[in-house]
PDB file of C-alpha atoms in Angstrom:
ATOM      1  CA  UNK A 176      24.551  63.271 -38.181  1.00  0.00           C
ATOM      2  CA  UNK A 177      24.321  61.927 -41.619  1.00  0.00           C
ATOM      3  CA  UNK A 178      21.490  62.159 -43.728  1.00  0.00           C
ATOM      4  CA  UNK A 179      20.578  59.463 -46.081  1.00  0.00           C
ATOM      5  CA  UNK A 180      19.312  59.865 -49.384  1.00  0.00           C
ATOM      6  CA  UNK A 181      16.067  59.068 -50.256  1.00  0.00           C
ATOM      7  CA  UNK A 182      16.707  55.855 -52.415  1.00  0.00           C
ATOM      8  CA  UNK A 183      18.514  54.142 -49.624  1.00  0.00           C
ATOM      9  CA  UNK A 184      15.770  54.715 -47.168  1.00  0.00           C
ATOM     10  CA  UNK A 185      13.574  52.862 -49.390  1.00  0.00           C
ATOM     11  CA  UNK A 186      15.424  50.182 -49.802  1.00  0.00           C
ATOM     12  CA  UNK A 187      15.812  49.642 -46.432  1.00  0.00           C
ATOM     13  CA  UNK A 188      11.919  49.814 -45.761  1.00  0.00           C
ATOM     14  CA  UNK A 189      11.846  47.357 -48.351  1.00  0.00           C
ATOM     15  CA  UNK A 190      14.217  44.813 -47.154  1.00  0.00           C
ATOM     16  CA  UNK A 191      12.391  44.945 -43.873  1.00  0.00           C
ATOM     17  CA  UNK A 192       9.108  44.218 -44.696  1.00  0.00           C
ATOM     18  CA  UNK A 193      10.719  41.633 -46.682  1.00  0.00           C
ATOM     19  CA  UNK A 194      12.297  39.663 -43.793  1.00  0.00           C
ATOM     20  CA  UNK A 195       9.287  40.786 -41.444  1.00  0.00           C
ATOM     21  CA  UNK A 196       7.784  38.658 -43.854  1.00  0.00           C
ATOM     22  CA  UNK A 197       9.881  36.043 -44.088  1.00  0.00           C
ATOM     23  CA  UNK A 198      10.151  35.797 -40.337  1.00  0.00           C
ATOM     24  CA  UNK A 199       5.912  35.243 -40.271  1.00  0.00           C
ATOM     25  CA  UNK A 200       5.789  32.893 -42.920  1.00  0.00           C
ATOM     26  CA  UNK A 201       8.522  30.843 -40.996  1.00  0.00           C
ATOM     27  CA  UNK A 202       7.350  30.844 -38.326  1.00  0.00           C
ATOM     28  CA  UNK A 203       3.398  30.364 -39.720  1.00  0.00           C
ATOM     29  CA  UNK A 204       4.975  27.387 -41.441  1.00  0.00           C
ATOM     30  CA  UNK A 205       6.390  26.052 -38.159  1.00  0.00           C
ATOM     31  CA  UNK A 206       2.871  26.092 -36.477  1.00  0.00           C
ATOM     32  CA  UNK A 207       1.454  24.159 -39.555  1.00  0.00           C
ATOM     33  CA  UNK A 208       3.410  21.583 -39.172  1.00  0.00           C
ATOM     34  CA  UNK A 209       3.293  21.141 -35.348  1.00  0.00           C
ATOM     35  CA  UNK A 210      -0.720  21.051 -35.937  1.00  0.00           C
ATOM     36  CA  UNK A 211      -0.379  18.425 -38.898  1.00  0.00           C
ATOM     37  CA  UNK A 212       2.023  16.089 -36.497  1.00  0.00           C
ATOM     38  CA  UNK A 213      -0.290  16.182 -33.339  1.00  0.00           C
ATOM     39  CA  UNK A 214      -3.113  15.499 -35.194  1.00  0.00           C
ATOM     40  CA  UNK A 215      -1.814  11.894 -36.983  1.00  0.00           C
ATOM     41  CA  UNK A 216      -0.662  11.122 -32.972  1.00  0.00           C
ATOM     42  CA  UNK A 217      -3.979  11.906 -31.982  1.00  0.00           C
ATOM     43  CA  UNK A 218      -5.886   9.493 -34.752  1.00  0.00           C
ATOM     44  CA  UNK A 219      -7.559   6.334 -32.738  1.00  0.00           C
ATOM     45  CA  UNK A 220      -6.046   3.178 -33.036  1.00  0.00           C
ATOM     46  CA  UNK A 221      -8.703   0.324 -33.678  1.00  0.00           C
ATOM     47  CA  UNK A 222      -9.298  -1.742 -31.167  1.00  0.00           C
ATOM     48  CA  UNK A 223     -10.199  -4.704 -33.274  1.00  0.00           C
ATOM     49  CA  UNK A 224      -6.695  -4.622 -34.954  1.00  0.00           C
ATOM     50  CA  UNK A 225      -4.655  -5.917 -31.716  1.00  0.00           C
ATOM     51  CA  UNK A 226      -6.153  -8.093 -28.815  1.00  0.00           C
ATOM     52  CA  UNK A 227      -5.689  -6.094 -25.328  1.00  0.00           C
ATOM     53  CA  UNK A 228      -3.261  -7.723 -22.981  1.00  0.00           C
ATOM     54  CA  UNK A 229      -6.540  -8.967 -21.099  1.00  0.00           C
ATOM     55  CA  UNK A 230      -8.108 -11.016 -23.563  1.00  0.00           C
ATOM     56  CA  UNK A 231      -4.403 -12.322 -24.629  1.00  0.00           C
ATOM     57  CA  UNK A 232      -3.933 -13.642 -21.265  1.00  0.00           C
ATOM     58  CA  UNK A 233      -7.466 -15.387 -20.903  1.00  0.00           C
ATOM     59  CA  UNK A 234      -6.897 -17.316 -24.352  1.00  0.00           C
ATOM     60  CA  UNK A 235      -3.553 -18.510 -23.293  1.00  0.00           C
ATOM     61  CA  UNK A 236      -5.069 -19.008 -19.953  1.00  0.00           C
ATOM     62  CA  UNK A 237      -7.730 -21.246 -21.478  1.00  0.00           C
ATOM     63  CA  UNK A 238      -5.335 -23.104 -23.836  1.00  0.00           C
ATOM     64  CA  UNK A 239      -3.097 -24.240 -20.788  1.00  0.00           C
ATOM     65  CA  UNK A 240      -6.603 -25.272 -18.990  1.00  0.00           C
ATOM     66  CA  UNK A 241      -7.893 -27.257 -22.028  1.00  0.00           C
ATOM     67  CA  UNK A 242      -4.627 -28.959 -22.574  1.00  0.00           C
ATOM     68  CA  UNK A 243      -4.126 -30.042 -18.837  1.00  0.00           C
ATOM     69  CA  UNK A 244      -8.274 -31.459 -19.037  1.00  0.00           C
ATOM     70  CA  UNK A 245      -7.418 -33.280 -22.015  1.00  0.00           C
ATOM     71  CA  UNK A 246      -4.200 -35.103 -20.185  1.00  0.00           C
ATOM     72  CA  UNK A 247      -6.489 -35.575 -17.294  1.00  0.00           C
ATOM     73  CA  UNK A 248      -9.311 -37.194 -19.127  1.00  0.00           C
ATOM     74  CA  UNK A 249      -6.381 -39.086 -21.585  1.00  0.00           C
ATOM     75  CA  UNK A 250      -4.620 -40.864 -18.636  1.00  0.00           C
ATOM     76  CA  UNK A 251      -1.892 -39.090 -19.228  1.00  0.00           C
ATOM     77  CA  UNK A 252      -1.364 -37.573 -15.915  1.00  0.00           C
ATOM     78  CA  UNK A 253       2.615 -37.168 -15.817  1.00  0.00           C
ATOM     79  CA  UNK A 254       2.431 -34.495 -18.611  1.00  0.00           C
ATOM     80  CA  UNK A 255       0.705 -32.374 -15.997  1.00  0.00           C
ATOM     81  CA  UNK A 256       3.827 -32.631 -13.533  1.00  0.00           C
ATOM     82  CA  UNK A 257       5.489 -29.236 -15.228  1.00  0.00           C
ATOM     83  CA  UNK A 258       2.309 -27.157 -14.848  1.00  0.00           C
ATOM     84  CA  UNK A 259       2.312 -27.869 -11.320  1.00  0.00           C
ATOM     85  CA  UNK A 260       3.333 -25.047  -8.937  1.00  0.00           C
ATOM     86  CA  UNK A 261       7.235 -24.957  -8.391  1.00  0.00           C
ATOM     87  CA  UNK A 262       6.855 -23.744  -4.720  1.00  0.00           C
ATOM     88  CA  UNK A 263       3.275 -24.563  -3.567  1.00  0.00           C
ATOM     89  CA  UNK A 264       2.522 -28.020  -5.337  1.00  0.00           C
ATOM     90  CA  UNK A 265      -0.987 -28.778  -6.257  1.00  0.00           C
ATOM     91  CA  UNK A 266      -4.132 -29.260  -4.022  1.00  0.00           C
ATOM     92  CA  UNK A 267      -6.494 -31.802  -4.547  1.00  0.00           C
ATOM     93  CA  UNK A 268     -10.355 -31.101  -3.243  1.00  0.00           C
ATOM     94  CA  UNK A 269     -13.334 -33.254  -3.029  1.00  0.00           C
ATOM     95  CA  UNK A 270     -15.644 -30.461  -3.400  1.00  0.00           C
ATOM     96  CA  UNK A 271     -16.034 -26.729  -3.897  1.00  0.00           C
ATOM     97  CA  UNK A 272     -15.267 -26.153   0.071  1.00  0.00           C
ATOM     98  CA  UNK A 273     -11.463 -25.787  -0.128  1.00  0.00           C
ATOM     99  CA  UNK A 274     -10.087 -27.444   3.392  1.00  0.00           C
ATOM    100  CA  UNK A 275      -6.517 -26.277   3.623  1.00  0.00           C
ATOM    101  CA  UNK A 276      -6.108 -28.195   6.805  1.00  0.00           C
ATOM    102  CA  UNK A 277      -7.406 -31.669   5.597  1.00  0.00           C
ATOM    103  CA  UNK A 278      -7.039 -31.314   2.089  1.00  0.00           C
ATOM    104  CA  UNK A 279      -3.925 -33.057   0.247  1.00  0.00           C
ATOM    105  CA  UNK A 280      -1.285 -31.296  -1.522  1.00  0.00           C
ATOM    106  CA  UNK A 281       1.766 -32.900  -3.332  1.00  0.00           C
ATOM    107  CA  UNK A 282       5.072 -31.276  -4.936  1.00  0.00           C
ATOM    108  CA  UNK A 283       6.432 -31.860  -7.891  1.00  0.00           C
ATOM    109  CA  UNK A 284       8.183 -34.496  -7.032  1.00  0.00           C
ATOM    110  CA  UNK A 285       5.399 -35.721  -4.879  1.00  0.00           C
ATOM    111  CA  UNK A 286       2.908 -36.046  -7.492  1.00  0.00           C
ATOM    112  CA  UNK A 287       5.524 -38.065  -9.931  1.00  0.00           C
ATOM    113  CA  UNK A 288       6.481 -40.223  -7.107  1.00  0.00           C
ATOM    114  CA  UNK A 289       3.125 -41.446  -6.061  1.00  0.00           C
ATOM    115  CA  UNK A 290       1.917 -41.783  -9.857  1.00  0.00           C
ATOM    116  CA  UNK A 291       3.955 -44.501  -9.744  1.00  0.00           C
ATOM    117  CA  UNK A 292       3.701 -45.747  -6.653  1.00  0.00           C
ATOM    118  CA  UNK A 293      -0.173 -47.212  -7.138  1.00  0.00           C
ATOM    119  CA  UNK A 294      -0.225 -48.941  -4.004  1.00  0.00           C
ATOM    120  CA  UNK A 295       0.658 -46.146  -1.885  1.00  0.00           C
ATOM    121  CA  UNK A 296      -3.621 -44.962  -0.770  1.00  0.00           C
ATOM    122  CA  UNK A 297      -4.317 -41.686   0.396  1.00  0.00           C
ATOM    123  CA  UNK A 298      -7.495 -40.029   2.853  1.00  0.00           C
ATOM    124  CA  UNK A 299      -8.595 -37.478   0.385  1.00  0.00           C
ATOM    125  CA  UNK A 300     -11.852 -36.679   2.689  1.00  0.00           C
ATOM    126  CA  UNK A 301     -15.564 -37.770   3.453  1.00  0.00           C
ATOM    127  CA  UNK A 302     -17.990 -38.659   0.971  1.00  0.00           C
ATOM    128  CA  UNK A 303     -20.983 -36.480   1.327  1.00  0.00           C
ATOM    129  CA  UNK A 304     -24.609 -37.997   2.053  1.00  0.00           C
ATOM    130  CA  UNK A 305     -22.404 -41.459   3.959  1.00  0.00           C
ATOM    131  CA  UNK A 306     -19.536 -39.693   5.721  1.00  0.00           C
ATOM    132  CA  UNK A 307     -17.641 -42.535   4.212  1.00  0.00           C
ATOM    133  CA  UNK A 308     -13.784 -42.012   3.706  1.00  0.00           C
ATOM    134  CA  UNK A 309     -12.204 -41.762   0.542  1.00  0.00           C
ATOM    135  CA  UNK A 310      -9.614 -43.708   0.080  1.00  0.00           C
ATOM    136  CA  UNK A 311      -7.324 -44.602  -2.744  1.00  0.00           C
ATOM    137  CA  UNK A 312      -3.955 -44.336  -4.494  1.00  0.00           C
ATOM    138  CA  UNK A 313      -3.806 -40.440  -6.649  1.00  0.00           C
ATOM    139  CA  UNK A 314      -3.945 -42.332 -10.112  1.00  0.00           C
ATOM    140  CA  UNK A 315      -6.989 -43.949  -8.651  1.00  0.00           C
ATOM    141  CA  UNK A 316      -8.303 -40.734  -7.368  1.00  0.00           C
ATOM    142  CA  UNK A 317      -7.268 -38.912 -11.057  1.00  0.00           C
ATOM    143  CA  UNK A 318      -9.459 -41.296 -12.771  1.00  0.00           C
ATOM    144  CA  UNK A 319     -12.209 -42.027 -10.977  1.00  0.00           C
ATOM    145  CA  UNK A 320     -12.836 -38.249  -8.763  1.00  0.00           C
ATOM    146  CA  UNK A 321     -11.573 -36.064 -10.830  1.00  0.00           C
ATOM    147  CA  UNK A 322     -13.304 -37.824 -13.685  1.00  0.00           C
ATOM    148  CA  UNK A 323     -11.474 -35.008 -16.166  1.00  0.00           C
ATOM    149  CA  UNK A 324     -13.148 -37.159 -19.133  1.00  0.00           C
ATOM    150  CA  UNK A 325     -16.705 -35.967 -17.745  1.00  0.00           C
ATOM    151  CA  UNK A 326     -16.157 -32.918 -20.011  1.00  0.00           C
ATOM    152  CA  UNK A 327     -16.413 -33.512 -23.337  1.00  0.00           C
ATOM    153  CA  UNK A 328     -16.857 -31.067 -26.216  1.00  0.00           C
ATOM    154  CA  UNK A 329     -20.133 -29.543 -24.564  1.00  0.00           C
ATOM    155  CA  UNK A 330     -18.971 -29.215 -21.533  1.00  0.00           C
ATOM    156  CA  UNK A 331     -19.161 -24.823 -20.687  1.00  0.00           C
ATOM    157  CA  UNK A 332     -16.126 -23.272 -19.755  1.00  0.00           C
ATOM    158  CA  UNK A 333     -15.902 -20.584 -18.201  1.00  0.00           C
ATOM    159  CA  UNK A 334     -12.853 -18.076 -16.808  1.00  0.00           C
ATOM    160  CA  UNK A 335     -13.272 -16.675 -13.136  1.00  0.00           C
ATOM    161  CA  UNK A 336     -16.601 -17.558 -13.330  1.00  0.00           C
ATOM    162  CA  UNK A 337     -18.531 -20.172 -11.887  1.00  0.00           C
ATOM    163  CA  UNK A 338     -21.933 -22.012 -13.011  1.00  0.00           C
ATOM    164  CA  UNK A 339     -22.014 -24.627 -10.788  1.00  0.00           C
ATOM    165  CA  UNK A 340     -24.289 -24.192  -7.619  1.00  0.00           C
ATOM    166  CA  UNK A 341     -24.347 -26.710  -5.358  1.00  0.00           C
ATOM    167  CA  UNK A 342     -25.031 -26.977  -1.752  1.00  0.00           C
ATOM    168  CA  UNK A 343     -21.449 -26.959  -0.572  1.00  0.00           C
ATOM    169  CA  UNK A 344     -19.807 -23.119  -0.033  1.00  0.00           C
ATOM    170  CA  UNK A 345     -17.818 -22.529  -2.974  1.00  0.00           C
ATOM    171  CA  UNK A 346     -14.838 -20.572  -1.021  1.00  0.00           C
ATOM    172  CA  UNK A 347     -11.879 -20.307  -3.746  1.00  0.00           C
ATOM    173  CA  UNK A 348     -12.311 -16.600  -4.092  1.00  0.00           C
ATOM    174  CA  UNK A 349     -11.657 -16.512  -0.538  1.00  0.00           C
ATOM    175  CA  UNK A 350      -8.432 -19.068  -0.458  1.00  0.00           C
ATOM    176  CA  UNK A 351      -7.439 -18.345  -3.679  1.00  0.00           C
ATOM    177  CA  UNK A 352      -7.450 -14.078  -3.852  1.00  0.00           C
ATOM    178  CA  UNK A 353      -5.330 -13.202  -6.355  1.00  0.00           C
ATOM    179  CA  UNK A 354      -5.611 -16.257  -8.168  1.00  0.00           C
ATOM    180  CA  UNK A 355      -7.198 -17.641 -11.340  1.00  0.00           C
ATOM    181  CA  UNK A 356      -9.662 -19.819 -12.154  1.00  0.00           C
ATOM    182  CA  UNK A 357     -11.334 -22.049 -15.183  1.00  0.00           C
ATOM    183  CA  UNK A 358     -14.150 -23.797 -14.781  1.00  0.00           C
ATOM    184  CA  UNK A 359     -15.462 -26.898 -16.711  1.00  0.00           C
ATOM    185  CA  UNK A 360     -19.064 -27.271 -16.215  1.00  0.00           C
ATOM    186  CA  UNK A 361     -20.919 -30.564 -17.133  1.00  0.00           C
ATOM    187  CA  UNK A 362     -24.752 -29.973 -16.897  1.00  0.00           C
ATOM    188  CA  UNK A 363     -25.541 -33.419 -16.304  1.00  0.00           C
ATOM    189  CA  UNK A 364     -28.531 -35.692 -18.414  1.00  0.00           C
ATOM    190  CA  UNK A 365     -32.491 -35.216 -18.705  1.00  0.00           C
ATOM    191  CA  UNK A 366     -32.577 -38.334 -16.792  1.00  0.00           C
ATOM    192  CA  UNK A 367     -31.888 -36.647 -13.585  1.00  0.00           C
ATOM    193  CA  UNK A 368     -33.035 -33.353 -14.246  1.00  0.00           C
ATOM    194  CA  UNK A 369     -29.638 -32.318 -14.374  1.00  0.00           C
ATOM    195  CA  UNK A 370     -28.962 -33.067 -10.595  1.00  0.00           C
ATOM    196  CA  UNK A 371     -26.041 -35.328 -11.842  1.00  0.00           C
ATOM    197  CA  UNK A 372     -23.804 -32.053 -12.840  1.00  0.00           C
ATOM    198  CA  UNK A 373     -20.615 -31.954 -12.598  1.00  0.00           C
ATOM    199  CA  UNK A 374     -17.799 -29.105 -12.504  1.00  0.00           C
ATOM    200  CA  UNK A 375     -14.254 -29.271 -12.013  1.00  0.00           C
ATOM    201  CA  UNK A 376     -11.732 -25.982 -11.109  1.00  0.00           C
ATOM    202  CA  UNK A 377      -8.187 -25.663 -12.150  1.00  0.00           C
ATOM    203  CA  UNK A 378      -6.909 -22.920 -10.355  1.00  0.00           C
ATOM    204  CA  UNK A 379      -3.636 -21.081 -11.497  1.00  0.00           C
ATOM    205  CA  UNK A 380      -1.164 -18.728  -9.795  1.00  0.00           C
ATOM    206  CA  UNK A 381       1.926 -16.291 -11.405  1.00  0.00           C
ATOM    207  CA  UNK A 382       5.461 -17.577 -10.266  1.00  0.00           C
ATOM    208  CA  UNK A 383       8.750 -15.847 -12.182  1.00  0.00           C
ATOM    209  CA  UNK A 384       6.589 -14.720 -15.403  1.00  0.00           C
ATOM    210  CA  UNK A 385       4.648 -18.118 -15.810  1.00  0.00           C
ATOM    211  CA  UNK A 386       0.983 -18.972 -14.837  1.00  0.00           C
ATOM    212  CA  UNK A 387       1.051 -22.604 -12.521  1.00  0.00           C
ATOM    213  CA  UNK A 388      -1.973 -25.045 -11.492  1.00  0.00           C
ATOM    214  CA  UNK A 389      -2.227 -24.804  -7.811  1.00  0.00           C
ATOM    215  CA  UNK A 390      -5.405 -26.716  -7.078  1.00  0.00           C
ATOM    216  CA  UNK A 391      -8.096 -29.113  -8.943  1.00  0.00           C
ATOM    217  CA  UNK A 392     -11.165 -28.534  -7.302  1.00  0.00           C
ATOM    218  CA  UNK A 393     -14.043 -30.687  -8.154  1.00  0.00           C
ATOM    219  CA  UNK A 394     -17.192 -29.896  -7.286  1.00  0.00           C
ATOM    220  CA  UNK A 395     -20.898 -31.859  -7.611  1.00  0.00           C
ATOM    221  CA  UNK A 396     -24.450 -31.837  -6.222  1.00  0.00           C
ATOM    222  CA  UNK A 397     -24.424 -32.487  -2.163  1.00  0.00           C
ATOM    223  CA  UNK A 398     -26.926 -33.278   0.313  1.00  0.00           C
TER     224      UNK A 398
END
């Protein structure tokens, strides 16, 4: 067995408290660190500095309704013929209770065709209060039903959400589940009371990444 002196044992106590040492700041300076990087991940992000992907889609949403009203109300009812759905076409109501058995739908192709085929008429349903029928060509029907030009500047827009209340059922959410909806609202004059309102529906659905009008629902005070 061999003895060592006592100068070596010392430095041998010493040059382990000095990596013992080492070792804890190390490893103290590892923890520090960790701390100092979880807590910059963890700082809030404002939520005023980016939109949410909600509020993104309901302005772009509203922009696409807004520019297909203004085409409507312009005349310029071609420039719609892209928006419409690529599959399902676009359906055409009277009023707020949607009749997919009666109501009319066109394609694409449809709705390009008979634009310019004026003296083709169509039985787009009863008039409520006379039962009369309805009948006219679709630019006729564009103009003078849908009326798109009934909603001006003040007219109240609203997304998923309806104002209107009129005596017909309003049964879109019901037809239309997983669809959506802006409304354009026209409150109507002082002269009579307001009973003269107006609202018309654009109603959109999702097809390969893109939003597409589906319906134009048009809704008024009934009997």
């Amino acid at each position: 067995m061999t003895i060592l002196p006592a100068f070596f044992k010392k430095k041998s106590a010493t040059l382990a408290s000095s990596s013992l040492l080492l070792l804890t700041m190390t490893v103290t300076g590892c923890q520090s660190v960790s701390e100092s990087s979880e807590a910059i991940v963890s700082q809030p992000t404002s939520s005023s500095s980016m939109p949410s992907n909600a509020d993104s889609s309901q302005q772009t949403l509203k922009q696409q309704s807004l520019r297909i009203q203004h085409a409507l109300a312009n005349g310029d009812y071609a420039s719609i013929t892209n928006d419409i759905h690529p599959t399902r076409g676009v359906r055409f109501s009277m009023y707020a209770y949607v009749r997919p058995e009666s109501d009319k739908v066109f394609s694409r192709g449809q709705y390009a065709q008979y634009l310019q085929q004026s003296n083709i008429r169509f039985t787009w349903g009863e008039k409520d209060g006379t039962g009369d029928l309805l009948i006219t060509p679709l630019p006729d029907y564009l103009s003078n039903w849908v009326a798109a030009n009934a909603f001006d500047q003040n007219a109240e827009i609203g997304i998923n959400s309806s104002k209107a209340m009129g005596n017909s059922i309003n049964n879109l959410n019901k037809i239309y589940q997983n669809s959506d909806f802006v409304e354009f609202y026209s409150n109507g004059s002082e002269k009579y009371s307001g009973m003269n309102w107006r609202a018309m529906r654009l109603v959109f659905e999702e097809y390969q990444g893109k939003r597409y009008l589906v319906a134009v629902i048009n809704d008024q005070w009934t009997v």
